JSON list of C-alpha atoms in Angstrom, two decimals:
[
{"chain": "Q", "resi": 1, "resn": "MET", "atom": "CA", "xyz": [-171.36, 250.69, 31.65]},
{"chain": "Q", "resi": 2, "resn": "ILE", "atom": "CA", "xyz": [-172.26, 247.06, 32.43]},
{"chain": "Q", "resi": 3, "resn": "ASN", "atom": "CA", "xyz": [-175.85, 245.97, 31.71]},
{"chain": "Q", "resi": 4, "resn": "ILE", "atom": "CA", "xyz": [-177.07, 243.40, 34.24]},
{"chain": "Q", "resi": 5, "resn": "CYS", "atom": "CA", "xyz": [-180.32, 241.58, 33.47]},
{"chain": "Q", "resi": 6, "resn": "ALA", "atom": "CA", "xyz": [-182.74, 240.28, 36.10]},
{"chain": "Q", "resi": 7, "resn": "GLU", "atom": "CA", "xyz": [-185.91, 238.29, 35.50]},
{"chain": "Q", "resi": 8, "resn": "ASP", "atom": "CA", "xyz": [-189.11, 240.34, 35.62]},
{"chain": "Q", "resi": 9, "resn": "THR", "atom": "CA", "xyz": [-190.92, 237.89, 37.91]},
{"chain": "Q", "resi": 10, "resn": "GLY", "atom": "CA", "xyz": [-188.24, 238.27, 40.59]},
{"chain": "Q", "resi": 11, "resn": "TRP", "atom": "CA", "xyz": [-186.20, 235.71, 42.48]},
{"chain": "Q", "resi": 12, "resn": "LEU", "atom": "CA", "xyz": [-186.55, 236.60, 46.15]},
{"chain": "Q", "resi": 13, "resn": "PRO", "atom": "CA", "xyz": [-184.51, 237.48, 48.11]},
{"chain": "Q", "resi": 14, "resn": "TYR", "atom": "CA", "xyz": [-181.79, 237.54, 45.47]},
{"chain": "Q", "resi": 15, "resn": "SER", "atom": "CA", "xyz": [-183.38, 239.81, 42.85]},
{"chain": "Q", "resi": 16, "resn": "SER", "atom": "CA", "xyz": [-186.44, 241.95, 43.50]},
{"chain": "Q", "resi": 17, "resn": "PRO", "atom": "CA", "xyz": [-187.55, 244.19, 40.57]},
{"chain": "Q", "resi": 18, "resn": "VAL", "atom": "CA", "xyz": [-188.97, 247.56, 41.64]},
{"chain": "Q", "resi": 19, "resn": "ARG", "atom": "CA", "xyz": [-190.46, 250.31, 39.47]},
{"chain": "Q", "resi": 20, "resn": "ASP", "atom": "CA", "xyz": [-189.51, 253.95, 40.05]},
{"chain": "Q", "resi": 21, "resn": "SER", "atom": "CA", "xyz": [-192.77, 255.82, 40.60]},
{"chain": "Q", "resi": 22, "resn": "THR", "atom": "CA", "xyz": [-191.36, 258.95, 38.94]},
{"chain": "Q", "resi": 23, "resn": "THR", "atom": "CA", "xyz": [-189.61, 257.60, 35.85]},
{"chain": "Q", "resi": 24, "resn": "GLY", "atom": "CA", "xyz": [-191.49, 254.32, 35.46]},
{"chain": "Q", "resi": 25, "resn": "GLU", "atom": "CA", "xyz": [-188.18, 252.54, 34.95]},
{"chain": "Q", "resi": 26, "resn": "PHE", "atom": "CA", "xyz": [-187.28, 249.30, 36.72]},
{"chain": "Q", "resi": 27, "resn": "ASP", "atom": "CA", "xyz": [-184.42, 248.74, 39.12]},
{"chain": "Q", "resi": 28, "resn": "VAL", "atom": "CA", "xyz": [-183.38, 245.70, 41.15]},
{"chain": "Q", "resi": 29, "resn": "LEU", "atom": "CA", "xyz": [-182.99, 245.34, 44.91]},
{"chain": "Q", "resi": 30, "resn": "GLY", "atom": "CA", "xyz": [-181.85, 242.37, 46.97]},
{"chain": "Q", "resi": 31, "resn": "PHE", "atom": "CA", "xyz": [-178.80, 240.21, 47.51]},
{"chain": "Q", "resi": 32, "resn": "ASN", "atom": "CA", "xyz": [-177.49, 240.52, 43.95]},
{"chain": "Q", "resi": 33, "resn": "ARG", "atom": "CA", "xyz": [-177.57, 244.31, 44.01]},
{"chain": "Q", "resi": 34, "resn": "ASP", "atom": "CA", "xyz": [-175.57, 244.43, 47.23]},
{"chain": "Q", "resi": 35, "resn": "VAL", "atom": "CA", "xyz": [-173.02, 242.00, 45.80]},
{"chain": "Q", "resi": 36, "resn": "ALA", "atom": "CA", "xyz": [-172.76, 243.93, 42.51]},
{"chain": "Q", "resi": 37, "resn": "GLU", "atom": "CA", "xyz": [-172.25, 247.22, 44.36]},
{"chain": "Q", "resi": 38, "resn": "ALA", "atom": "CA", "xyz": [-169.57, 245.65, 46.54]},
{"chain": "Q", "resi": 39, "resn": "VAL", "atom": "CA", "xyz": [-167.77, 243.99, 43.61]},
{"chain": "Q", "resi": 40, "resn": "PHE", "atom": "CA", "xyz": [-167.86, 246.82, 41.07]},
{"chain": "Q", "resi": 41, "resn": "SER", "atom": "CA", "xyz": [-167.21, 249.66, 43.51]},
{"chain": "Q", "resi": 42, "resn": "ARG", "atom": "CA", "xyz": [-163.81, 248.09, 44.22]},
{"chain": "Q", "resi": 43, "resn": "VAL", "atom": "CA", "xyz": [-162.76, 248.45, 40.58]},
{"chain": "Q", "resi": 44, "resn": "GLY", "atom": "CA", "xyz": [-164.62, 251.60, 39.55]},
{"chain": "Q", "resi": 45, "resn": "VAL", "atom": "CA", "xyz": [-166.97, 249.88, 37.09]},
{"chain": "Q", "resi": 46, "resn": "GLN", "atom": "CA", "xyz": [-170.42, 251.40, 36.56]},
{"chain": "Q", "resi": 47, "resn": "PHE", "atom": "CA", "xyz": [-173.43, 249.18, 36.01]},
{"chain": "Q", "resi": 48, "resn": "LYS", "atom": "CA", "xyz": [-177.17, 249.36, 35.58]},
{"chain": "Q", "resi": 49, "resn": "PHE", "atom": "CA", "xyz": [-179.91, 246.78, 35.97]},
{"chain": "Q", "resi": 50, "resn": "VAL", "atom": "CA", "xyz": [-182.38, 245.93, 33.25]},
{"chain": "Q", "resi": 51, "resn": "VAL", "atom": "CA", "xyz": [-185.49, 243.87, 33.94]},
{"chain": "Q", "resi": 52, "resn": "LYS", "atom": "CA", "xyz": [-186.78, 241.53, 31.24]},
{"chain": "Q", "resi": 53, "resn": "PRO", "atom": "CA", "xyz": [-188.52, 238.16, 30.86]},
{"chain": "Q", "resi": 54, "resn": "TRP", "atom": "CA", "xyz": [-186.09, 235.35, 31.62]},
{"chain": "Q", "resi": 55, "resn": "GLN", "atom": "CA", "xyz": [-185.77, 234.10, 28.05]},
{"chain": "Q", "resi": 56, "resn": "ARG", "atom": "CA", "xyz": [-184.99, 237.62, 26.82]},
{"chain": "Q", "resi": 57, "resn": "CYS", "atom": "CA", "xyz": [-182.28, 238.02, 29.45]},
{"chain": "Q", "resi": 58, "resn": "LEU", "atom": "CA", "xyz": [-180.71, 234.79, 28.22]},
{"chain": "Q", "resi": 59, "resn": "LYS", "atom": "CA", "xyz": [-181.07, 235.65, 24.53]},
{"chain": "Q", "resi": 60, "resn": "GLU", "atom": "CA", "xyz": [-179.73, 239.19, 24.83]},
{"chain": "Q", "resi": 61, "resn": "ALA", "atom": "CA", "xyz": [-176.69, 237.89, 26.70]},
{"chain": "Q", "resi": 62, "resn": "ILE", "atom": "CA", "xyz": [-175.86, 235.94, 23.53]},
{"chain": "Q", "resi": 63, "resn": "ASP", "atom": "CA", "xyz": [-176.73, 238.35, 20.72]},
{"chain": "Q", "resi": 64, "resn": "GLY", "atom": "CA", "xyz": [-177.69, 241.59, 22.47]},
{"chain": "Q", "resi": 65, "resn": "ASP", "atom": "CA", "xyz": [-176.34, 244.24, 24.81]},
{"chain": "Q", "resi": 66, "resn": "VAL", "atom": "CA", "xyz": [-176.86, 242.36, 28.08]},
{"chain": "Q", "resi": 67, "resn": "ASP", "atom": "CA", "xyz": [-173.47, 241.75, 29.71]},
{"chain": "Q", "resi": 68, "resn": "ILE", "atom": "CA", "xyz": [-174.56, 239.70, 32.74]},
{"chain": "Q", "resi": 69, "resn": "VAL", "atom": "CA", "xyz": [-177.60, 237.58, 33.59]},
{"chain": "Q", "resi": 70, "resn": "LEU", "atom": "CA", "xyz": [-178.30, 237.03, 37.28]},
{"chain": "Q", "resi": 71, "resn": "ASP", "atom": "CA", "xyz": [-179.55, 233.97, 39.16]},
{"chain": "Q", "resi": 72, "resn": "ALA", "atom": "CA", "xyz": [-178.64, 231.18, 36.77]},
{"chain": "Q", "resi": 73, "resn": "ALA", "atom": "CA", "xyz": [-178.16, 227.52, 37.54]},
{"chain": "Q", "resi": 74, "resn": "SER", "atom": "CA", "xyz": [-175.64, 225.65, 35.43]},
{"chain": "Q", "resi": 75, "resn": "ASN", "atom": "CA", "xyz": [-176.32, 223.16, 32.68]},
{"chain": "Q", "resi": 76, "resn": "GLU", "atom": "CA", "xyz": [-174.42, 221.91, 29.63]},
{"chain": "Q", "resi": 77, "resn": "GLN", "atom": "CA", "xyz": [-175.97, 224.41, 27.23]},
{"chain": "Q", "resi": 78, "resn": "ARG", "atom": "CA", "xyz": [-175.27, 227.38, 29.47]},
{"chain": "Q", "resi": 79, "resn": "ARG", "atom": "CA", "xyz": [-171.68, 226.33, 30.04]},
{"chain": "Q", "resi": 80, "resn": "ARG", "atom": "CA", "xyz": [-171.27, 226.19, 26.28]},
{"chain": "Q", "resi": 81, "resn": "VAL", "atom": "CA", "xyz": [-172.75, 229.56, 25.32]},
{"chain": "Q", "resi": 82, "resn": "TYR", "atom": "CA", "xyz": [-171.89, 231.79, 28.31]},
{"chain": "Q", "resi": 83, "resn": "LEU", "atom": "CA", "xyz": [-169.02, 232.34, 30.67]},
{"chain": "Q", "resi": 84, "resn": "LEU", "atom": "CA", "xyz": [-170.02, 231.43, 34.22]},
{"chain": "Q", "resi": 85, "resn": "THR", "atom": "CA", "xyz": [-168.68, 233.36, 37.19]},
{"chain": "Q", "resi": 86, "resn": "THR", "atom": "CA", "xyz": [-167.60, 231.75, 40.40]},
{"chain": "Q", "resi": 87, "resn": "PRO", "atom": "CA", "xyz": [-170.71, 230.55, 42.31]},
{"chain": "Q", "resi": 88, "resn": "ILE", "atom": "CA", "xyz": [-172.46, 233.56, 43.82]},
{"chain": "Q", "resi": 89, "resn": "TYR", "atom": "CA", "xyz": [-174.74, 231.60, 46.18]},
{"chain": "Q", "resi": 90, "resn": "THR", "atom": "CA", "xyz": [-176.19, 228.14, 46.69]},
{"chain": "Q", "resi": 91, "resn": "MET", "atom": "CA", "xyz": [-179.77, 226.92, 46.96]},
{"chain": "Q", "resi": 92, "resn": "THR", "atom": "CA", "xyz": [-181.57, 223.73, 47.97]},
{"chain": "Q", "resi": 93, "resn": "PRO", "atom": "CA", "xyz": [-183.47, 221.62, 45.42]},
{"chain": "Q", "resi": 94, "resn": "ALA", "atom": "CA", "xyz": [-187.02, 221.12, 46.70]},
{"chain": "Q", "resi": 95, "resn": "TYR", "atom": "CA", "xyz": [-190.49, 220.11, 45.63]},
{"chain": "Q", "resi": 96, "resn": "PHE", "atom": "CA", "xyz": [-194.02, 220.82, 46.79]},
{"chain": "Q", "resi": 97, "resn": "PHE", "atom": "CA", "xyz": [-197.30, 218.94, 46.63]},
{"chain": "Q", "resi": 98, "resn": "HIS", "atom": "CA", "xyz": [-200.90, 218.91, 47.87]},
{"chain": "Q", "resi": 99, "resn": "LYS", "atom": "CA", "xyz": [-201.12, 217.90, 51.52]},
{"chain": "Q", "resi": 100, "resn": "SER", "atom": "CA", "xyz": [-203.42, 215.04, 50.61]},
{"chain": "Q", "resi": 101, "resn": "PHE", "atom": "CA", "xyz": [-200.32, 213.35, 49.11]},
{"chain": "Q", "resi": 102, "resn": "GLU", "atom": "CA", "xyz": [-198.12, 213.97, 52.14]},
{"chain": "Q", "resi": 103, "resn": "ALA", "atom": "CA", "xyz": [-197.92, 210.37, 53.29]},
{"chain": "Q", "resi": 104, "resn": "SER", "atom": "CA", "xyz": [-196.70, 209.18, 49.90]},
{"chain": "Q", "resi": 105, "resn": "LEU", "atom": "CA", "xyz": [-194.58, 212.15, 48.80]},
{"chain": "Q", "resi": 106, "resn": "ARG", "atom": "CA", "xyz": [-192.64, 213.57, 51.75]},
{"chain": "Q", "resi": 107, "resn": "ASP", "atom": "CA", "xyz": [-188.85, 213.06, 51.93]},
{"chain": "Q", "resi": 108, "resn": "LYS", "atom": "CA", "xyz": [-188.42, 211.47, 48.52]},
{"chain": "Q", "resi": 109, "resn": "THR", "atom": "CA", "xyz": [-185.37, 211.10, 46.32]},
{"chain": "Q", "resi": 110, "resn": "ALA", "atom": "CA", "xyz": [-185.28, 212.47, 42.78]},
{"chain": "Q", "resi": 111, "resn": "LYS", "atom": "CA", "xyz": [-185.75, 208.96, 41.43]},
{"chain": "Q", "resi": 112, "resn": "GLN", "atom": "CA", "xyz": [-188.88, 208.48, 43.54]},
{"chain": "Q", "resi": 113, "resn": "ILE", "atom": "CA", "xyz": [-190.25, 211.88, 42.51]},
{"chain": "Q", "resi": 114, "resn": "ILE", "atom": "CA", "xyz": [-189.92, 211.06, 38.80]},
{"chain": "Q", "resi": 115, "resn": "SER", "atom": "CA", "xyz": [-192.56, 208.36, 39.23]},
{"chain": "Q", "resi": 116, "resn": "SER", "atom": "CA", "xyz": [-195.01, 210.94, 40.63]},
{"chain": "Q", "resi": 117, "resn": "GLN", "atom": "CA", "xyz": [-196.30, 212.42, 37.39]},
{"chain": "Q", "resi": 118, "resn": "PRO", "atom": "CA", "xyz": [-197.20, 215.00, 36.33]},
{"chain": "Q", "resi": 119, "resn": "ILE", "atom": "CA", "xyz": [-194.21, 217.00, 37.58]},
{"chain": "Q", "resi": 120, "resn": "CYS", "atom": "CA", "xyz": [-194.42, 220.74, 36.87]},
{"chain": "Q", "resi": 121, "resn": "GLY", "atom": "CA", "xyz": [-191.89, 223.54, 36.80]},
{"chain": "Q", "resi": 122, "resn": "GLN", "atom": "CA", "xyz": [-191.28, 227.05, 35.55]},
{"chain": "Q", "resi": 123, "resn": "THR", "atom": "CA", "xyz": [-190.70, 227.89, 31.91]},
{"chain": "Q", "resi": 124, "resn": "GLY", "atom": "CA", "xyz": [-187.05, 228.46, 31.04]},
{"chain": "Q", "resi": 125, "resn": "TYR", "atom": "CA", "xyz": [-185.75, 226.90, 34.24]},
{"chain": "Q", "resi": 126, "resn": "THR", "atom": "CA", "xyz": [-183.41, 223.92, 34.44]},
{"chain": "Q", "resi": 127, "resn": "TYR", "atom": "CA", "xyz": [-183.91, 221.05, 36.89]},
{"chain": "Q", "resi": 128, "resn": "THR", "atom": "CA", "xyz": [-181.10, 218.70, 35.91]},
{"chain": "Q", "resi": 129, "resn": "ASN", "atom": "CA", "xyz": [-179.24, 219.62, 39.09]},
{"chain": "Q", "resi": 130, "resn": "PHE", "atom": "CA", "xyz": [-182.21, 218.23, 41.02]},
{"chain": "Q", "resi": 131, "resn": "GLY", "atom": "CA", "xyz": [-181.44, 214.82, 39.56]},
{"chain": "Q", "resi": 132, "resn": "ILE", "atom": "CA", "xyz": [-184.60, 215.13, 37.42]},
{"chain": "Q", "resi": 133, "resn": "PRO", "atom": "CA", "xyz": [-184.20, 215.33, 33.62]},
{"chain": "Q", "resi": 134, "resn": "ASN", "atom": "CA", "xyz": [-185.82, 218.42, 32.11]},
{"chain": "Q", "resi": 135, "resn": "GLU", "atom": "CA", "xyz": [-187.85, 216.25, 29.74]},
{"chain": "Q", "resi": 136, "resn": "GLU", "atom": "CA", "xyz": [-189.65, 214.79, 32.77]},
{"chain": "Q", "resi": 137, "resn": "VAL", "atom": "CA", "xyz": [-190.89, 218.25, 33.78]},
{"chain": "Q", "resi": 138, "resn": "LYS", "atom": "CA", "xyz": [-193.93, 220.02, 32.31]},
{"chain": "Q", "resi": 139, "resn": "LYS", "atom": "CA", "xyz": [-192.85, 223.66, 32.15]},
{"chain": "Q", "resi": 140, "resn": "LEU", "atom": "CA", "xyz": [-196.17, 225.43, 32.15]},
{"chain": "Q", "resi": 141, "resn": "SER", "atom": "CA", "xyz": [-195.55, 228.99, 33.36]},
{"chain": "Q", "resi": 142, "resn": "LYS", "atom": "CA", "xyz": [-192.70, 231.34, 34.14]},
{"chain": "Q", "resi": 143, "resn": "ALA", "atom": "CA", "xyz": [-194.47, 232.32, 37.39]},
{"chain": "Q", "resi": 144, "resn": "LEU", "atom": "CA", "xyz": [-194.01, 230.19, 40.50]},
{"chain": "Q", "resi": 145, "resn": "GLY", "atom": "CA", "xyz": [-197.46, 231.29, 41.67]},
{"chain": "Q", "resi": 146, "resn": "ARG", "atom": "CA", "xyz": [-199.07, 229.61, 38.67]},
{"chain": "Q", "resi": 147, "resn": "ILE", "atom": "CA", "xyz": [-197.25, 226.34, 39.42]},
{"chain": "Q", "resi": 148, "resn": "ILE", "atom": "CA", "xyz": [-198.49, 226.59, 43.01]},
{"chain": "Q", "resi": 149, "resn": "ASP", "atom": "CA", "xyz": [-202.02, 227.04, 41.58]},
{"chain": "Q", "resi": 150, "resn": "LEU", "atom": "CA", "xyz": [-201.72, 223.87, 39.52]},
{"chain": "Q", "resi": 151, "resn": "VAL", "atom": "CA", "xyz": [-200.43, 221.84, 42.45]},
{"chain": "Q", "resi": 152, "resn": "SER", "atom": "CA", "xyz": [-203.19, 223.20, 44.69]},
{"chain": "Q", "resi": 153, "resn": "GLU", "atom": "CA", "xyz": [-205.74, 222.16, 42.06]},
{"chain": "Q", "resi": 154, "resn": "ARG", "atom": "CA", "xyz": [-204.00, 218.74, 41.84]},
{"chain": "Q", "resi": 155, "resn": "ARG", "atom": "CA", "xyz": [-203.50, 219.20, 38.11]},
{"chain": "Q", "resi": 156, "resn": "CYS", "atom": "CA", "xyz": [-199.80, 218.75, 38.87]},
{"chain": "Q", "resi": 157, "resn": "LYS", "atom": "CA", "xyz": [-198.84, 216.17, 41.45]},
{"chain": "Q", "resi": 158, "resn": "VAL", "atom": "CA", "xyz": [-195.45, 217.73, 42.15]},
{"chain": "Q", "resi": 159, "resn": "GLY", "atom": "CA", "xyz": [-194.01, 221.21, 41.63]},
{"chain": "Q", "resi": 160, "resn": "LEU", "atom": "CA", "xyz": [-190.28, 221.85, 41.52]},
{"chain": "Q", "resi": 161, "resn": "THR", "atom": "CA", "xyz": [-188.51, 224.89, 42.93]},
{"chain": "Q", "resi": 162, "resn": "ARG", "atom": "CA", "xyz": [-185.69, 225.94, 45.22]},
{"chain": "Q", "resi": 163, "resn": "LEU", "atom": "CA", "xyz": [-186.41, 225.79, 48.95]},
{"chain": "Q", "resi": 164, "resn": "GLU", "atom": "CA", "xyz": [-185.16, 229.28, 49.75]},
{"chain": "Q", "resi": 165, "resn": "VAL", "atom": "CA", "xyz": [-187.42, 230.88, 47.14]},
{"chain": "Q", "resi": 166, "resn": "LEU", "atom": "CA", "xyz": [-190.48, 228.81, 48.09]},
{"chain": "Q", "resi": 167, "resn": "ARG", "atom": "CA", "xyz": [-190.17, 229.74, 51.76]},
{"chain": "Q", "resi": 168, "resn": "ARG", "atom": "CA", "xyz": [-190.15, 233.43, 50.80]},
{"chain": "Q", "resi": 169, "resn": "GLU", "atom": "CA", "xyz": [-192.96, 233.18, 48.26]},
{"chain": "Q", "resi": 170, "resn": "LEU", "atom": "CA", "xyz": [-195.45, 230.79, 49.82]},
{"chain": "Q", "resi": 171, "resn": "PRO", "atom": "CA", "xyz": [-196.57, 233.12, 52.66]},
{"chain": "Q", "resi": 172, "resn": "ASN", "atom": "CA", "xyz": [-197.69, 235.56, 49.94]},
{"chain": "Q", "resi": 173, "resn": "TYR", "atom": "CA", "xyz": [-200.30, 232.99, 48.91]},
{"chain": "Q", "resi": 174, "resn": "LYS", "atom": "CA", "xyz": [-202.22, 232.73, 52.15]},
{"chain": "Q", "resi": 175, "resn": "GLU", "atom": "CA", "xyz": [-204.99, 230.69, 50.52]},
{"chain": "Q", "resi": 176, "resn": "TYR", "atom": "CA", "xyz": [-202.55, 227.87, 49.85]},
{"chain": "Q", "resi": 177, "resn": "THR", "atom": "CA", "xyz": [-202.68, 226.20, 53.23]},
{"chain": "Q", "resi": 178, "resn": "ASP", "atom": "CA", "xyz": [-203.06, 222.93, 51.31]},
{"chain": "Q", "resi": 179, "resn": "ILE", "atom": "CA", "xyz": [-199.43, 223.04, 50.06]},
{"chain": "Q", "resi": 180, "resn": "ALA", "atom": "CA", "xyz": [-196.67, 220.99, 51.69]},
{"chain": "Q", "resi": 181, "resn": "TYR", "atom": "CA", "xyz": [-193.03, 220.88, 50.65]},
{"chain": "Q", "resi": 182, "resn": "SER", "atom": "CA", "xyz": [-189.81, 218.99, 51.24]},
{"chain": "Q", "resi": 183, "resn": "GLU", "atom": "CA", "xyz": [-186.16, 219.02, 50.26]},
{"chain": "Q", "resi": 184, "resn": "ILE", "atom": "CA", "xyz": [-185.22, 216.44, 47.65]},
{"chain": "Q", "resi": 185, "resn": "LYS", "atom": "CA", "xyz": [-183.62, 213.67, 49.66]},
{"chain": "Q", "resi": 186, "resn": "GLY", "atom": "CA", "xyz": [-179.98, 213.15, 48.75]},
{"chain": "Q", "resi": 187, "resn": "ALA", "atom": "CA", "xyz": [-179.78, 216.16, 46.40]},
{"chain": "Q", "resi": 188, "resn": "LYS", "atom": "CA", "xyz": [-176.72, 218.38, 46.69]},
{"chain": "Q", "resi": 189, "resn": "LYS", "atom": "CA", "xyz": [-176.90, 222.12, 47.22]},
{"chain": "Q", "resi": 190, "resn": "GLU", "atom": "CA", "xyz": [-177.12, 223.83, 43.84]},
{"chain": "Q", "resi": 191, "resn": "ASN", "atom": "CA", "xyz": [-174.71, 226.58, 42.80]},
{"chain": "Q", "resi": 192, "resn": "PHE", "atom": "CA", "xyz": [-176.06, 229.73, 41.16]},
{"chain": "Q", "resi": 193, "resn": "TYR", "atom": "CA", "xyz": [-173.98, 231.95, 38.92]},
{"chain": "Q", "resi": 194, "resn": "TRP", "atom": "CA", "xyz": [-173.94, 235.15, 36.94]},
{"chain": "Q", "resi": 195, "resn": "LEU", "atom": "CA", "xyz": [-173.80, 234.39, 33.21]},
{"chain": "Q", "resi": 196, "resn": "ILE", "atom": "CA", "xyz": [-171.48, 236.57, 31.12]},
{"chain": "Q", "resi": 197, "resn": "ASN", "atom": "CA", "xyz": [-172.05, 237.41, 27.46]},
{"chain": "Q", "resi": 198, "resn": "LYS", "atom": "CA", "xyz": [-169.22, 235.73, 25.53]},
{"chain": "Q", "resi": 199, "resn": "GLN", "atom": "CA", "xyz": [-169.60, 238.14, 22.61]},
{"chain": "Q", "resi": 200, "resn": "SER", "atom": "CA", "xyz": [-168.38, 241.10, 24.65]},
{"chain": "Q", "resi": 201, "resn": "LYS", "atom": "CA", "xyz": [-164.74, 241.93, 24.01]},
{"chain": "Q", "resi": 202, "resn": "PHE", "atom": "CA", "xyz": [-164.40, 242.40, 27.77]},
{"chain": "Q", "resi": 203, "resn": "SER", "atom": "CA", "xyz": [-166.00, 239.06, 28.71]},
{"chain": "Q", "resi": 204, "resn": "GLU", "atom": "CA", "xyz": [-162.83, 237.34, 29.95]},
{"chain": "Q", "resi": 205, "resn": "LEU", "atom": "CA", "xyz": [-161.74, 240.41, 31.87]},
{"chain": "Q", "resi": 206, "resn": "LEU", "atom": "CA", "xyz": [-165.21, 240.79, 33.37]},
{"chain": "Q", "resi": 207, "resn": "LYS", "atom": "CA", "xyz": [-165.20, 237.19, 34.58]},
{"chain": "Q", "resi": 208, "resn": "LYS", "atom": "CA", "xyz": [-161.70, 237.50, 36.07]},
{"chain": "Q", "resi": 209, "resn": "THR", "atom": "CA", "xyz": [-162.66, 240.73, 37.81]},
{"chain": "Q", "resi": 210, "resn": "ILE", "atom": "CA", "xyz": [-165.89, 239.38, 39.31]},
{"chain": "Q", "resi": 211, "resn": "ASP", "atom": "CA", "xyz": [-164.26, 236.13, 40.43]},
{"chain": "Q", "resi": 212, "resn": "ARG", "atom": "CA", "xyz": [-161.29, 237.93, 41.99]},
{"chain": "Q", "resi": 213, "resn": "GLU", "atom": "CA", "xyz": [-163.30, 240.58, 43.80]},
{"chain": "Q", "resi": 214, "resn": "TYR", "atom": "CA", "xyz": [-165.96, 238.13, 44.99]},
{"chain": "Q", "resi": 215, "resn": "GLU", "atom": "CA", "xyz": [-163.23, 235.96, 46.52]},
{"chain": "Q", "resi": 216, "resn": "ALA", "atom": "CA", "xyz": [-161.65, 238.98, 48.21]},
{"chain": "Q", "resi": 217, "resn": "LEU", "atom": "CA", "xyz": [-165.02, 240.09, 49.60]},
{"chain": "Q", "resi": 218, "resn": "SER", "atom": "CA", "xyz": [-165.68, 236.56, 50.85]},
{"chain": "Q", "resi": 219, "resn": "LYS", "atom": "CA", "xyz": [-162.36, 236.48, 52.71]},
{"chain": "Q", "resi": 220, "resn": "LYS", "atom": "CA", "xyz": [-163.14, 239.83, 54.32]},
{"chain": "Q", "resi": 221, "resn": "GLY", "atom": "CA", "xyz": [-166.51, 238.59, 55.51]},
{"chain": "Q", "resi": 222, "resn": "VAL", "atom": "CA", "xyz": [-168.47, 241.05, 53.35]},
{"chain": "Q", "resi": 223, "resn": "ILE", "atom": "CA", "xyz": [-170.44, 238.34, 51.52]},
{"chain": "Q", "resi": 224, "resn": "THR", "atom": "CA", "xyz": [-171.35, 236.73, 54.85]},
{"chain": "Q", "resi": 225, "resn": "LYS", "atom": "CA", "xyz": [-172.69, 240.07, 56.08]},
{"chain": "Q", "resi": 226, "resn": "ILE", "atom": "CA", "xyz": [-174.78, 240.50, 52.93]},
{"chain": "Q", "resi": 227, "resn": "LYS", "atom": "CA", "xyz": [-176.20, 237.00, 53.35]},
{"chain": "Q", "resi": 228, "resn": "SER", "atom": "CA", "xyz": [-177.06, 237.77, 56.98]},
{"chain": "Q", "resi": 229, "resn": "LYS", "atom": "CA", "xyz": [-178.94, 240.89, 55.85]},
{"chain": "Q", "resi": 230, "resn": "TYR", "atom": "CA", "xyz": [-181.28, 238.64, 53.84]},
{"chain": "Q", "resi": 231, "resn": "ASN", "atom": "CA", "xyz": [-181.33, 235.76, 56.36]},
{"chain": "Q", "resi": 232, "resn": "LEU", "atom": "CA", "xyz": [-179.49, 233.45, 53.97]}
]
């Protein structure tokens, strides 16, 4: 049985935690579930989702019983302590700001954004692939909604996120009509991976299996169909 960990705050439309009303246990819906079912059904591997805070997912995939962590960007530390699968999907580095700053902040490069302090982001997230060093980012909450709060209150001048997630989340905050957003000019699409626990004796086999089956599903058009289901 493979234990797959998803962040408790969700990462729409890729991972959406849901609680079973009968058992009280969490499960995960969304793009990742469909991909996992497609990949592991081909090789007869059983899996279950566990839902935990992001830092616990990461920690327990080093010294616990979590085999895979979903929805992870790459950085030097993660490449060192986990095995990374083939890229599962890509996202667009973006930023958001109060509309009163629109004239000065829209369509900026990472270098230009760095001068617009304070820059805020989510706890445990990495932004180096945005072209913005993590030390330049005040990581104040694991919840995107809280970062949106701080930008709306102009306590943060800029908030960092991925465009695909922001477009899904922002309509849930109907009071935030004062928020504008933009892609980071010149930034490349960012790959997202599943992280594999290196301590598992099956880690190398698990990586080879996921990479092989994901490639086969891509060639057959299955991954494209799953993306279409979620308008990706």
